[in-house]
Each structure stands twice: as structure tokens, then as C-alpha cells.
Coordinates of C-alpha atoms in Angstrom, one line a residue:
Chain A
X204 CA -12.6 -45.0 7.6
X205 CA -10.7 -44.5 4.5
X206 CA -12.8 -42.6 2.0
X207 CA -12.8 -39.9 4.6
X208 CA -8.7 -39.2 4.2
X209 CA -8.9 -40.1 0.9
X210 CA -11.6 -36.5 0.8
X211 CA -9.1 -34.7 3.3
X212 CA -6.3 -35.1 1.5
X213 CA -7.9 -34.4 -1.3
X214 CA -9.0 -31.5 0.1
X215 CA -6.1 -30.4 1.9
X216 CA -4.2 -30.7 -1.7
X217 CA -6.4 -28.5 -3.8
X218 CA -6.6 -25.8 -1.0
X219 CA -2.3 -26.2 -0.8
X220 CA -2.4 -25.7 -4.9
X221 CA -4.4 -22.8 -4.7
X222 CA -2.7 -20.7 -2.4
X223 CA 0.6 -21.3 -4.3
X224 CA -1.5 -20.8 -7.9
X225 CA -2.8 -17.0 -5.8
X226 CA 0.7 -16.6 -4.5
X227 CA 3.3 -17.4 -7.7
X228 CA 0.5 -16.4 -10.3
X229 CA 0.4 -12.2 -12.0
X230 CA -2.8 -13.4 -14.3
X231 CA -5.9 -12.1 -13.6
X232 CA -8.1 -14.6 -15.2
X233 CA -5.9 -17.7 -13.5
X234 CA -5.9 -16.2 -10.1
X235 CA -10.1 -16.3 -9.8
X236 CA -9.6 -19.8 -10.7
X237 CA -7.2 -19.9 -8.3
X238 CA -9.3 -18.9 -5.8
X239 CA -12.8 -21.1 -6.8
X240 CA -10.4 -24.0 -6.4
X241 CA -9.3 -22.6 -2.9
X242 CA -13.2 -22.3 -2.3
X243 CA -14.1 -26.1 -3.5
X244 CA -11.1 -27.8 -1.4
X245 CA -12.0 -25.5 1.3
X246 CA -15.6 -26.9 1.2
X247 CA -14.9 -30.5 0.7
X248 CA -12.9 -30.8 3.9
X249 CA -16.1 -29.2 5.2
X250 CA -18.1 -31.9 4.2
X251 CA -15.6 -34.5 5.3
X252 CA -16.4 -32.7 8.6
X253 CA -19.9 -33.1 8.5
X254 CA -19.6 -36.9 7.4
X255 CA -20.3 -38.5 10.6
X256 CA -21.0 -42.5 11.2
X257 CA -24.8 -41.5 13.1
X258 CA -25.0 -40.0 10.0
X259 CA -24.5 -36.6 7.9
X260 CA -24.6 -33.0 10.1
X261 CA -26.4 -30.4 8.4
X262 CA -24.6 -27.5 9.9
X263 CA -21.4 -27.6 7.7
X264 CA -23.4 -28.3 4.4
X265 CA -25.6 -24.6 4.6
X266 CA -22.0 -23.9 6.0
X267 CA -21.0 -24.6 2.2
X268 CA -23.8 -23.5 0.7
X269 CA -23.6 -20.2 2.4
X270 CA -19.9 -20.3 1.0
X271 CA -21.0 -21.3 -2.9
X272 CA -23.6 -18.0 -2.7
X273 CA -20.4 -15.8 -1.5
X274 CA -17.7 -17.0 -4.3
X275 CA -20.5 -16.6 -6.9
X276 CA -20.8 -12.7 -6.0
X277 CA -17.5 -12.4 -5.6
X278 CA -16.5 -14.4 -8.6
X279 CA -18.9 -12.0 -10.8
X280 CA -17.5 -9.5 -9.1
X281 CA -13.8 -9.6 -10.0
X282 CA -14.4 -10.8 -13.5
X283 CA -16.3 -7.6 -13.7
X284 CA -13.0 -6.0 -12.6
X285 CA -10.9 -7.6 -14.8
X286 CA -12.8 -7.1 -18.0
X287 CA -12.5 -3.1 -16.9
X288 CA -8.6 -3.7 -15.9
X289 CA -8.4 -5.3 -19.6
X290 CA -9.8 -2.7 -21.4
X291 CA -8.5 0.2 -19.6
X292 CA -4.8 -1.8 -21.0
X293 CA -6.7 -2.4 -24.7
X294 CA -7.0 1.2 -25.2
Chain B
X211 CA -33.2 -5.8 23.1
X212 CA -34.2 -4.9 19.9
X213 CA -31.5 -2.1 19.4
X214 CA -29.3 -4.9 18.2
X215 CA -31.1 -5.7 15.3
X216 CA -31.7 -2.6 14.0
X217 CA -28.3 -1.7 14.3
X218 CA -27.8 -3.6 11.8
X219 CA -30.5 -3.9 9.4
X220 CA -30.9 -0.4 9.1
X221 CA -28.3 0.7 6.9
X222 CA -28.7 -2.4 5.0
X223 CA -32.2 -1.4 4.4
X224 CA -31.0 2.2 3.6
X225 CA -27.8 1.0 1.7
X226 CA -31.4 -0.8 -0.4
X227 CA -33.1 1.9 -1.3
X228 CA -30.1 4.2 -2.4
X229 CA -30.7 2.0 -4.9
X230 CA -34.1 2.5 -5.2
X231 CA -34.1 6.2 -5.2
X232 CA -30.6 7.1 -6.0
X233 CA -31.7 10.7 -6.3
X234 CA -32.3 11.1 -3.6
X235 CA -29.2 8.8 -1.7
X236 CA -27.3 11.2 0.0
X237 CA -30.4 12.5 2.0
X238 CA -31.3 9.0 2.6
X239 CA -27.3 8.5 4.0
X240 CA -27.8 11.8 5.7
X241 CA -31.1 9.8 7.3
X242 CA -29.5 6.6 8.0
X243 CA -26.2 7.7 10.0
X244 CA -27.9 10.1 12.4
X245 CA -30.0 7.5 13.3
X246 CA -27.5 4.7 13.8
X247 CA -25.9 7.2 16.0
X248 CA -28.9 8.0 18.2
X249 CA -29.4 4.0 18.4
X250 CA -25.5 3.9 19.6
X251 CA -26.1 6.5 22.0
X252 CA -28.8 4.7 24.0
X253 CA -26.9 1.6 23.8
X254 CA -24.0 2.5 25.2
X255 CA -25.7 4.4 27.8
X256 CA -27.9 0.9 28.6
X257 CA -24.8 -1.1 28.4
X258 CA -23.5 1.1 31.2
X259 CA -26.2 1.2 33.5
X260 CA -27.8 -2.6 33.0
X261 CA -24.1 -4.5 31.5
X262 CA -24.0 -6.0 28.5
X263 CA -26.9 -7.4 25.5
X264 CA -28.0 -10.3 23.8
X265 CA -30.2 -10.7 21.6
X266 CA -31.3 -14.2 20.6
X267 CA -32.6 -13.7 17.0
X268 CA -35.8 -15.5 16.2
X269 CA -35.7 -17.0 19.4
X270 CA -32.9 -19.6 18.1
X271 CA -30.6 -20.3 20.7
X272 CA -26.8 -20.3 20.1
X273 CA -25.1 -23.2 19.2
X274 CA -27.7 -23.6 16.3
X275 CA -28.9 -19.5 16.5
X276 CA -27.4 -16.6 15.1
X277 CA -27.0 -14.5 19.0
X278 CA -25.9 -10.7 18.7
X279 CA -23.7 -10.0 21.4
X280 CA -23.1 -6.1 22.6
X281 CA -21.1 -5.8 25.6
X282 CA -18.9 -2.5 26.0
X283 CA -16.5 -3.9 23.5
X284 CA -19.1 -4.1 20.9
X285 CA -20.5 -0.4 22.4
X286 CA -17.0 1.4 21.5
X287 CA -16.6 -0.1 18.5
X288 CA -19.7 0.5 16.9
X289 CA -19.4 4.2 18.9
X290 CA -16.5 4.7 17.4
X291 CA -17.5 3.7 13.2
X292 CA -20.8 6.0 14.2
X293 CA -18.9 9.7 15.1
X294 CA -16.6 9.3 11.7
X295 CA -19.0 7.3 9.8
X296 CA -21.2 11.4 10.9
X297 CA -18.6 13.6 9.8
X298 CA -17.9 11.2 6.1
X299 CA -21.1 11.7 5.4
X300 CA -20.7 14.7 6.3
X301 CA -18.1 14.9 3.6
X302 CA -19.7 13.2 1.2
X303 CA -22.3 15.8 0.7
X304 CA -20.2 18.7 0.3
X305 CA -18.5 16.8 -2.3
X306 CA -20.1 15.8 -5.6
X307 CA -20.2 11.9 -4.9
X308 CA -20.0 9.0 -7.7
X309 CA -23.7 7.1 -8.1
X310 CA -23.0 3.6 -6.3
X311 CA -21.5 5.4 -2.9
X312 CA -24.1 6.4 -0.9
X313 CA -25.1 2.0 -1.8
X314 CA -21.5 1.2 -0.6
X315 CA -20.6 3.0 2.2
X316 CA -24.1 1.7 4.0
X317 CA -23.5 -1.4 3.3
X318 CA -19.8 -1.5 4.7
X319 CA -21.6 0.6 7.7
X320 CA -23.9 -2.4 8.3
X321 CA -21.6 -4.9 8.2
X322 CA -19.1 -2.8 10.2
X323 CA -21.9 -2.6 12.6
X324 CA -23.2 -6.7 11.8
X325 CA -19.5 -7.1 12.5
X326 CA -18.3 -6.1 16.5
X327 CA -22.2 -7.6 17.6
X328 CA -22.3 -10.8 16.2
X329 CA -21.5 -13.5 18.8
X330 CA -21.1 -16.4 16.6
X331 CA -18.1 -16.8 14.2
X332 CA -19.1 -17.9 11.2
X333 CA -22.3 -14.4 10.9
X334 CA -19.0 -13.3 11.8
X335 CA -17.4 -14.6 8.0
X336 CA -21.2 -13.0 6.3
X337 CA -20.1 -9.8 7.9
X338 CA -16.7 -9.7 6.7
X339 CA -18.1 -10.9 2.7
X340 CA -20.3 -8.1 3.0
X341 CA -17.7 -6.0 4.2
X342 CA -15.2 -6.7 2.3
X343 CA -17.2 -7.0 -1.4
X344 CA -18.7 -3.2 -0.7
X345 CA -14.4 -2.0 0.0
X346 CA -13.8 -3.2 -3.1
X347 CA -17.0 -1.5 -4.4
X348 CA -15.2 1.2 -2.7
X349 CA -11.7 1.9 -4.1
X350 CA -12.5 1.3 -7.4
X351 CA -15.6 3.6 -7.7
X352 CA -12.0 6.3 -8.4
X353 CA -12.2 4.7 -12.5
X354 CA -8.6 4.9 -12.7
X355 CA -6.9 2.1 -13.9
X356 CA -4.8 2.0 -11.1
X357 CA -7.9 2.3 -8.5
X358 CA -9.8 -1.2 -10.7
X359 CA -5.8 -2.8 -10.4
X360 CA -5.7 -1.7 -6.7
X361 CA -9.3 -3.5 -6.4
X362 CA -8.9 -6.6 -7.8
X363 CA -5.7 -7.9 -5.4
X364 CA -7.3 -6.7 -2.8
X365 CA -10.5 -8.7 -3.5
X366 CA -7.7 -11.3 -4.3
X367 CA -5.8 -10.9 -0.9
X368 CA -9.4 -10.5 0.6
X369 CA -11.3 -13.6 -0.3
X370 CA -8.6 -15.9 0.2
X371 CA -8.3 -14.7 4.1
X372 CA -12.2 -15.0 4.0
X373 CA -11.7 -18.5 3.0
X374 CA -9.0 -19.0 5.5
X375 CA -11.2 -18.1 8.0
X376 CA -13.8 -20.3 6.4
X377 CA -11.2 -23.1 7.0
X378 CA -10.7 -22.1 10.6
X379 CA -13.9 -22.3 11.1
X380 CA -15.0 -25.9 9.7
X381 CA -12.5 -27.0 11.8
X382 CA -13.1 -25.5 15.2
X383 CA -16.8 -26.8 14.2
X384 CA -16.0 -31.0 13.9
X385 CA -13.6 -30.0 17.2
X386 CA -16.2 -28.5 19.0
X387 CA -20.0 -28.8 17.3
X388 CA -20.4 -25.8 18.2
X389 CA -19.4 -22.0 16.4
X390 CA -20.6 -19.7 19.0
X391 CA -17.7 -17.2 20.5
X392 CA -17.6 -18.9 23.8
X393 CA -16.3 -22.7 21.7
X394 CA -12.7 -20.3 21.2
X395 CA -11.8 -21.3 25.0
X396 CA -12.6 -24.9 23.9
X397 CA -10.4 -24.6 21.4
X398 CA -7.4 -23.4 23.2
X399 CA -7.8 -26.6 24.5
X400 CA -6.7 -29.1 21.6
X401 CA -3.9 -28.9 19.0
X402 CA -6.2 -29.2 16.6
X403 CA -8.7 -26.5 18.1
X404 CA -5.2 -24.2 18.0
X405 CA -4.4 -24.8 14.7
X406 CA -8.6 -24.1 13.4
X407 CA -7.2 -20.8 15.1
X408 CA -4.4 -20.2 13.7
X409 CA -5.9 -20.7 10.5
X410 CA -8.6 -17.2 11.6
X411 CA -5.6 -15.2 12.4
X412 CA -3.7 -15.8 9.5
X413 CA -6.8 -14.9 8.0
X414 CA -7.8 -12.0 10.0
X415 CA -4.2 -11.0 9.6
X416 CA -4.8 -10.5 5.3
X417 CA -7.8 -8.5 6.0
X418 CA -6.2 -6.4 8.2
X419 CA -3.3 -5.6 6.2
X420 CA -1.1 -7.1 9.2
X421 CA 2.5 -7.0 8.2
X422 CA 3.5 -9.8 6.0
X423 CA 0.4 -9.7 5.0
X424 CA -0.7 -5.7 3.8
X425 CA 1.0 -6.2 0.6
X426 CA -2.6 -5.7 -1.1
X427 CA -3.6 -2.6 0.9
X428 CA -1.1 1.1 0.5
X429 CA -2.0 0.2 -3.5
X430 CA -5.8 0.6 -2.3
X431 CA -5.9 3.4 0.7
X432 CA -4.0 5.7 -1.2
X433 CA -5.4 4.6 -5.3
X434 CA -8.9 4.9 -3.9
X435 CA -11.4 8.6 -3.6
X436 CA -10.5 10.5 0.0
X437 CA -13.8 9.0 1.5
X438 CA -13.2 6.2 0.6
X439 CA -9.8 6.0 1.9
X440 CA -10.8 7.0 4.8
X441 CA -13.2 4.4 5.1
X442 CA -11.0 2.1 4.5
X443 CA -8.2 3.6 6.2
X444 CA -9.8 3.9 9.7
X445 CA -13.1 2.0 9.8
X446 CA -12.6 -2.1 7.2
X447 CA -9.6 -2.5 8.9
X448 CA -10.2 -1.7 12.7
X449 CA -12.9 -5.0 11.7
X450 CA -10.2 -7.9 11.7
X451 CA -8.3 -6.0 13.9
X452 CA -11.8 -5.8 16.5
X453 CA -12.5 -10.3 15.8
X454 CA -9.0 -10.4 16.6
X455 CA -9.0 -8.4 20.3
X456 CA -12.2 -10.6 20.2
X457 CA -10.6 -13.8 19.9
X458 CA -8.2 -13.4 22.3
X459 CA -10.0 -11.9 25.1
X460 CA -12.4 -15.0 24.7
X461 CA -9.5 -17.1 24.3
X462 CA -8.1 -15.9 27.4
X463 CA -4.9 -17.5 28.8
X464 CA -5.0 -20.7 26.1
X465 CA -4.8 -17.6 23.5
X466 CA -1.2 -16.6 24.4
X467 CA 0.4 -18.1 20.8
X468 CA -2.1 -15.7 18.8
X469 CA -0.3 -13.1 21.8
X470 CA 2.8 -13.9 21.2
X471 CA 2.3 -14.0 17.1
X472 CA 0.3 -10.9 17.0
X473 CA 3.2 -9.1 18.9
X474 CA 6.1 -10.4 16.6
X475 CA 3.9 -9.7 13.2
X476 CA 3.0 -6.2 14.7
X477 CA 6.4 -5.6 15.8
X478 CA 7.4 -5.8 12.1
X479 CA 4.8 -4.1 10.7
X480 CA 5.3 -0.9 12.7
X481 CA 8.9 -0.5 11.7
X482 CA 8.2 -1.6 7.9
X483 CA 4.8 0.9 7.6
X484 CA 7.1 3.6 9.3
X485 CA 10.3 2.9 7.0
X486 CA 8.7 3.2 4.5
X487 CA 6.6 5.9 5.0
X488 CA 9.4 8.1 6.0
X489 CA 10.8 6.6 1.9
X490 CA 7.3 7.7 0.0
X491 CA 7.0 11.0 -1.9
X492 CA 3.2 10.5 -2.8
X493 CA 1.1 12.2 0.5
X494 CA -1.6 9.2 0.1
X495 CA 0.9 6.6 0.1
X496 CA 2.6 8.5 3.2
X497 CA -0.6 8.0 5.0
X498 CA -1.4 4.4 3.4
X499 CA 2.0 3.1 4.5
X500 CA 1.9 5.3 8.4
X501 CA -1.5 3.1 8.4
X502 CA 0.7 -0.7 8.4
X503 CA 2.5 1.3 11.0
X504 CA -1.0 1.8 13.0
X505 CA -1.7 -0.7 12.3
X506 CA 1.6 -2.7 14.0
X507 CA 0.9 -1.0 16.8
X508 CA -2.5 -2.3 18.3
X509 CA -1.9 -5.8 17.4
X510 CA 1.4 -5.5 19.6
X511 CA -0.9 -3.9 22.2
X512 CA -3.0 -6.3 21.3
X513 CA -0.2 -9.5 21.7
X514 CA 1.8 -7.9 24.5
X515 CA -1.4 -7.3 27.0
X516 CA -1.4 -10.8 28.6
X517 CA -4.4 -12.3 29.3
X518 CA -7.4 -9.7 29.1
X519 CA -9.1 -12.1 31.5
X520 CA -6.1 -11.2 34.2
X521 CA -5.7 -7.7 33.9
X522 CA -7.3 -4.3 31.7
X523 CA -4.4 -3.9 29.6
X524 CA -6.2 -5.1 26.9
X525 CA -8.3 -1.9 27.3
X526 CA -5.6 0.2 25.6
X527 CA -5.2 -1.4 22.3
X528 CA -9.5 -0.3 21.8
X529 CA -8.7 2.8 22.8
X530 CA -5.8 2.4 20.5
X531 CA -7.9 1.7 17.8
X532 CA -10.5 4.1 18.8
X533 CA -7.8 6.9 18.4
X534 CA -6.7 5.9 15.2
X535 CA -10.3 5.7 13.8
X536 CA -10.4 9.1 14.2
X537 CA -7.1 10.4 13.7
X538 CA -6.5 8.9 10.3
X539 CA -10.4 9.3 8.5
X540 CA -9.1 12.9 9.5
X541 CA -5.3 12.5 7.9
X542 CA -8.0 10.7 4.3
X543 CA -10.5 13.5 4.5
X544 CA -7.4 16.1 5.0
X545 CA -4.7 15.0 2.7
X546 CA -7.9 14.4 0.3
X547 CA -8.4 18.2 0.5
X548 CA -4.7 19.0 0.1
X549 CA -4.5 17.2 -2.9
X550 CA -7.3 18.9 -4.9
X551 CA -6.4 22.3 -3.7
X552 CA -2.6 21.6 -5.7
X553 CA -3.8 19.2 -8.1
X554 CA -1.4 16.6 -6.9
X555 CA -0.1 15.0 -4.8
X556 CA 3.8 14.2 -3.7
X557 CA 5.8 16.1 -0.7
X558 CA 8.6 17.9 -2.0
X559 CA 6.0 19.8 -3.8
X560 CA 3.8 20.8 -0.6
X561 CA 5.7 23.7 -0.4
X562 CA 3.6 25.9 -1.9
X563 CA 4.4 29.9 -3.0
X564 CA 1.1 31.5 -3.4
X565 CA -0.8 29.7 -0.9
X566 CA -0.5 29.6 2.4
X567 CA -1.3 26.7 4.8
X568 CA -4.6 26.4 5.6
X569 CA -7.8 24.6 7.1
X570 CA -7.1 21.4 5.9
X571 CA -3.6 21.1 6.5
X572 CA -4.4 22.3 10.6
X573 CA -6.6 19.6 10.7
X574 CA -3.6 17.8 9.6
X575 CA -1.5 18.3 12.0
X576 CA -4.1 17.6 14.6
X577 CA -4.7 14.3 13.2
X578 CA -1.0 13.3 13.4
X579 CA -0.6 14.8 17.1
X580 CA -2.9 12.5 17.9
X581 CA -1.4 9.6 15.6
X582 CA 1.8 10.4 17.4
X583 CA 0.7 9.9 20.4
X584 CA 1.4 12.9 22.1
X585 CA -1.0 14.1 25.6
X586 CA -3.7 15.1 25.1
X587 CA -4.8 13.4 22.7
X588 CA -6.4 9.5 23.0
X589 CA -3.8 7.7 21.2
X590 CA -1.8 9.2 24.4
X591 CA -3.8 7.8 26.7
X592 CA -3.9 4.5 25.1
X593 CA 0.1 3.6 24.8
X594 CA 0.4 5.3 29.0
X595 CA -2.0 2.4 29.8
X596 CA 0.0 0.0 28.2
X597 CA 3.9 1.1 28.6
X598 CA 2.6 1.1 32.5
X599 CA 0.8 -1.6 32.6
X600 CA 4.3 -3.1 30.5
X601 CA 6.4 -1.0 32.6
X602 CA 4.9 -2.9 36.8
X603 CA 5.8 -7.1 34.8
X604 CA 9.5 -5.3 34.0
X605 CA 9.2 -6.2 29.4
X606 CA 11.7 -3.5 29.6
X607 CA 12.0 -4.4 25.7
X608 CA 8.7 -3.8 24.7
X609 CA 8.6 -0.8 26.0
X610 CA 11.7 0.3 24.3
X611 CA 10.2 -1.5 20.6
X612 CA 6.9 0.9 21.1
X613 CA 9.2 5.0 21.8
X614 CA 11.1 3.3 18.8
X615 CA 7.3 3.5 16.4
X616 CA 6.4 6.7 18.2
X617 CA 9.5 8.1 17.2
X618 CA 9.1 7.1 13.5
X619 CA 6.4 8.1 13.6
X620 CA 6.8 11.2 14.9
X621 CA 9.4 11.7 12.3
X622 CA 7.6 10.0 9.7
X623 CA 4.3 12.9 9.8
X624 CA 7.1 16.3 10.5
X625 CA 7.7 15.9 6.7
X626 CA 4.7 16.8 6.2
X627 CA 3.3 19.0 9.0
X628 CA 7.4 20.6 8.7
X629 CA 6.7 21.3 5.2
X630 CA 2.8 23.0 6.2
X631 CA 4.8 25.2 8.9
X632 CA 7.0 26.5 7.1
X633 CA 6.4 30.1 6.4
X634 CA 9.8 32.1 5.3
X635 CA 11.0 33.4 2.4
X636 CA 9.1 31.0 -0.2
X637 CA 5.5 32.3 0.4
X638 CA 5.2 35.7 -1.1
X639 CA 3.7 38.0 0.2
X640 CA 0.4 38.5 -1.7
X641 CA 0.1 34.2 -1.0
X642 CA -3.9 33.2 -0.5
X643 CA -5.5 31.4 1.7
X644 CA -8.1 28.3 0.6
X645 CA -11.5 29.9 1.2
X646 CA -13.3 28.0 3.8
X647 CA -15.6 25.1 2.8
X648 CA -17.4 22.9 4.5
X649 CA -15.7 20.0 3.0
X650 CA -13.4 21.0 5.6
X651 CA -15.8 20.4 8.7
X652 CA -15.6 16.9 8.6
X653 CA -11.6 17.0 8.2
X654 CA -11.5 19.0 10.8
X655 CA -14.5 17.5 13.5
X656 CA -12.5 14.6 13.8
X657 CA -8.7 16.1 14.0
X658 CA -10.0 17.8 17.2
X659 CA -12.2 15.3 18.2
X660 CA -9.4 12.9 18.0
X661 CA -8.0 15.8 19.8
X662 CA -10.7 16.4 22.2
X663 CA -11.0 12.2 23.2
X664 CA -7.9 11.8 25.4
X665 CA -9.5 14.7 27.5
X666 CA -12.8 12.0 27.5
X667 CA -11.2 9.2 28.0
X668 CA -13.0 7.7 30.9
X669 CA -16.5 7.4 29.3
X670 CA -14.7 4.6 26.5
X671 CA -12.6 3.5 29.6
X672 CA -15.8 3.1 31.6
X673 CA -17.6 1.4 29.2
X674 CA -14.9 -1.1 27.7
X675 CA -14.9 -2.1 31.6
X676 CA -18.2 -3.2 31.9
X677 CA -18.3 -7.9 32.1
X678 CA -18.3 -9.6 29.5
X679 CA -21.3 -11.4 28.7

């Protein structure tokens, strides 16, 4: 199925780009965004793994939901930390 | 068995309560830690008497449901956590804590217990996330710009690591259609499965601060408050090492490629950590780099042990984890106390004219003996089992590397110990000894525990010999 490979390639591409950004960027906000892109790429790969000929498997979707919940929480903590660091720098 | 889920529920309940009633957080924490220790003792007794126990939560069996499995290895890890947690709680009660410490600490305990008991990969991922978030909170607790920066780097690295683990789990689900740990052996049979395992292992390497992915760790462990440093270095990194060992056990002979990687990276970590510890100028950084080296040693022990289902060499890795947890927690607590007395933690300033070495320096020295692995410590027994097995296999190069690592650890730790032992003319006749404080009890107790564990090594070994579920 062509569309499946398109999803897989996009997901893998996002993961690769995000890891590259994470490894090379020193900017805090850029790294938070990089992590979010990484998570989206992985979610995409997860969702494709649930696409079958006989219908959609709900288990990977549940994984993705859990991943989103975790990501929202961690992003909030990261942004709070980044703000504190920026405040310290300004003083 | 309801004990298994209680071990996870109780600390999380305590974490919630300590948020709700901050005034009584310390006593709530004490009650929870003590109850946790009692539950672990009763679980260990049951496992020795009747073998591994299993709990299927809500009656939903694998592959769909979540199982908790308590076998010998899990019990040893739980006992390690329980012992260190008693000392951490004692130390935290005797020092004025910061708001937020107790909920974070209780959440860390719950996540660790959940991690050691989880019987499926996805539940392990969730436990890692909770552990990571709580550990980052503990790092940031110090509030200094350095600690905040270290916490940010820690969380970024940790999240990238857990996302790699998640990707690995996704891939393994698409290969086998299940996520319980029994799928690991199936994964080793196909190339897609091995890629999945490699992704999980890469995520674990970030989380365990395994060389060369340890870049975030020395800053995080050395800038946190002493109790948090002790927790992070002694327990939190053990979560990932435990899972690496578990994958090696579940994968059996097919996981040899993982073990080879662990052995090579472990060697690198052992040497690189020791090199940096030799060059460190601050005491806390020296101890943090020593953790990099010790993690390397443990990874090396997992790596060279061979198929755990064929021989018992892997028990050496478990013993080394246990002894490192006790000794490193003692060491960080002692360093906190030394830094407090001196007002700084520069190693060159440890020779003091007006102050004689006290209980904290004594605890540091005993912990150092255990980390180097001199008899009768548990570290010695671990290295003994490992080297004995390697001698039988004729793997001389690994033995040489192990001994080199041991010599290096003796070298960097004696940088501190020798300065504390040196009496001589620079100590003035009127030098004072610091008065005893309840704050010394935890460090001393842990250090003595690490020392005596070698004599009582039969107990963890009995547990480790319980057949897997």
C-alpha cells in the first residue's frame, strides 16, 4: 500500500530531523519544539503499525494517546524550566 | 498477591497526600517509606518460600492487560530501593527540606517500584516517564541557575530517551502484536525485532547515562541538593540498568548483540568516567563522574555475563547494582555534609587546619572501600563472581579491563580519602571535630550496610537464584 509507506517515510523523516535538531541546537525553545516533532513522528509510526487490512488496531492508538498525555506534561515542565532559566539570565 | 500493587499504590498515595497536607509531609513520608520497607520484606520472604509471584491487574491477562511480576531480581531491586529510601527519608527529615521535596520523592519511589515490577514494555515506558519527571523536579529543587540548566538538559535527554524506547515498543508491537516482556525472545529472532530492541536499548543508554550518552548526567547529579543527588545517582539510573539486565535475561541467547554493545560501551564509560573523576576539581563532580564509571562497570558486567539462562554470571551485575546503590547514596550524603561544614566542595581545600575529619569523612571512606570492591563488601563479591566466571571462560582481556577499572577507581577515590586521612603538621593542635548530628546517621548507616552486605551476600544471592516466572 503506497499510502502506508508515505506515512512511514514521513514519520521516520520527522524522527530523523528532530533528533538532528536536538543534537545540534543550543536554543532552549528550539529543543522543546524538537522534542515535540520527535513525538509526532513516533506517533505517526505507531499509528501506521495499527493499520491493518482487516481494520484498525486500537492498541497502538491507546499508546499514542498515552504518549500525547506524557508529552503535554513534559512540555509544560520544560517551558516552565526554560522560563526560570531565562529569568535568571535577565537578572 | 495484592502486595505487588500495594508497593506501587502506596508511594503514589503518599505523594498525593504530601501535596494535600504539606505540614505533615515529613511524617507521611516516613510512614510510607517504613510501610514500603515492610511490604518488601514480606514479599522477599514469600518469594524465597514459594517462588516468583505474579499479579494480573483487574483480571486482564497479557497480551492485552498489565501484569506485575515479582521474581528474585525484582525483589533484590525493591529491597535495594527500600534500604536506600529509609536512609534518604531519615536524612531529609533531619535537614530543613524545600517545599515539593516529599511529593517528588514519593513519586520517585512509586515509579521505581512500578518499574521493577512491570511485566510489560508499555507499562515500563509509563514508569520511566513518571520517574524522569520526578527526578527532574528533584534536580531543579536546588533552584540555582546551574541546577535549573542541568534539569532542563536532563529532561530533554530523558524525554528523547523515552521517545526512543516508545518507538522501539511500537516497532516490537508491530512485529509480535504484544508488549509483555515474553515477547523479547520472539523479537531477537527477526531483524525488525532486533531493530526494535536496539532502539529500546539506545533509549535506556540515555536514561542510564551510559557512555557516550552520559553528557547530561554529571551536571545534573552534582548541582542537585545532597539528598536528591544521592537518590538520582543511587536509584534513578538503576531503573534503566535494571531493564537492560531484564532484556538480556528475557532475550536469552538471542540478545547476545545487545550484550556485546553493553560490554563495549560499559568499558568506555568505566575508563572515561574514571579519567574525568581523576581530573575533577570539585568533590561532587568527582562523585558524579565516578557514577559514570560505575555504570560502565555494571553495563560491562551485564555484557560479558553471557546468556543468563545458561549461567549465573549475571548475578554479579545485580550485586554490583546493589552495592553501588548503597555506597553511592552514602557517598553523596557524606559529600553534602562535608560541603556544608567546609562551605565549599573543592578537593584541594579538603586539608583543613581548624577542622578534624569527622563522621562524614569516615562514611565517605567506607563507601569508597565498597566502590573499589575490597573485601568484605558486596562490591567485592560481585567482582569476585564475575572474574571467577571469566577465568573459567578464559576471557583474559575482560579481566584485565575490570582490574584496570578497579585500579582507576581506587586512584580517584584516594584523592579524597588520602586528604581526609592525612593528619600531620597542617592540622593545628586546637582543631575541632564537628559535633555528631542526626544527619550523619544515614550516610554512616548506608556505608556500613554496603560494607556488611558482603558478609550477608548469601541473602541477595538466594533471591537471585529463584527461577524466573
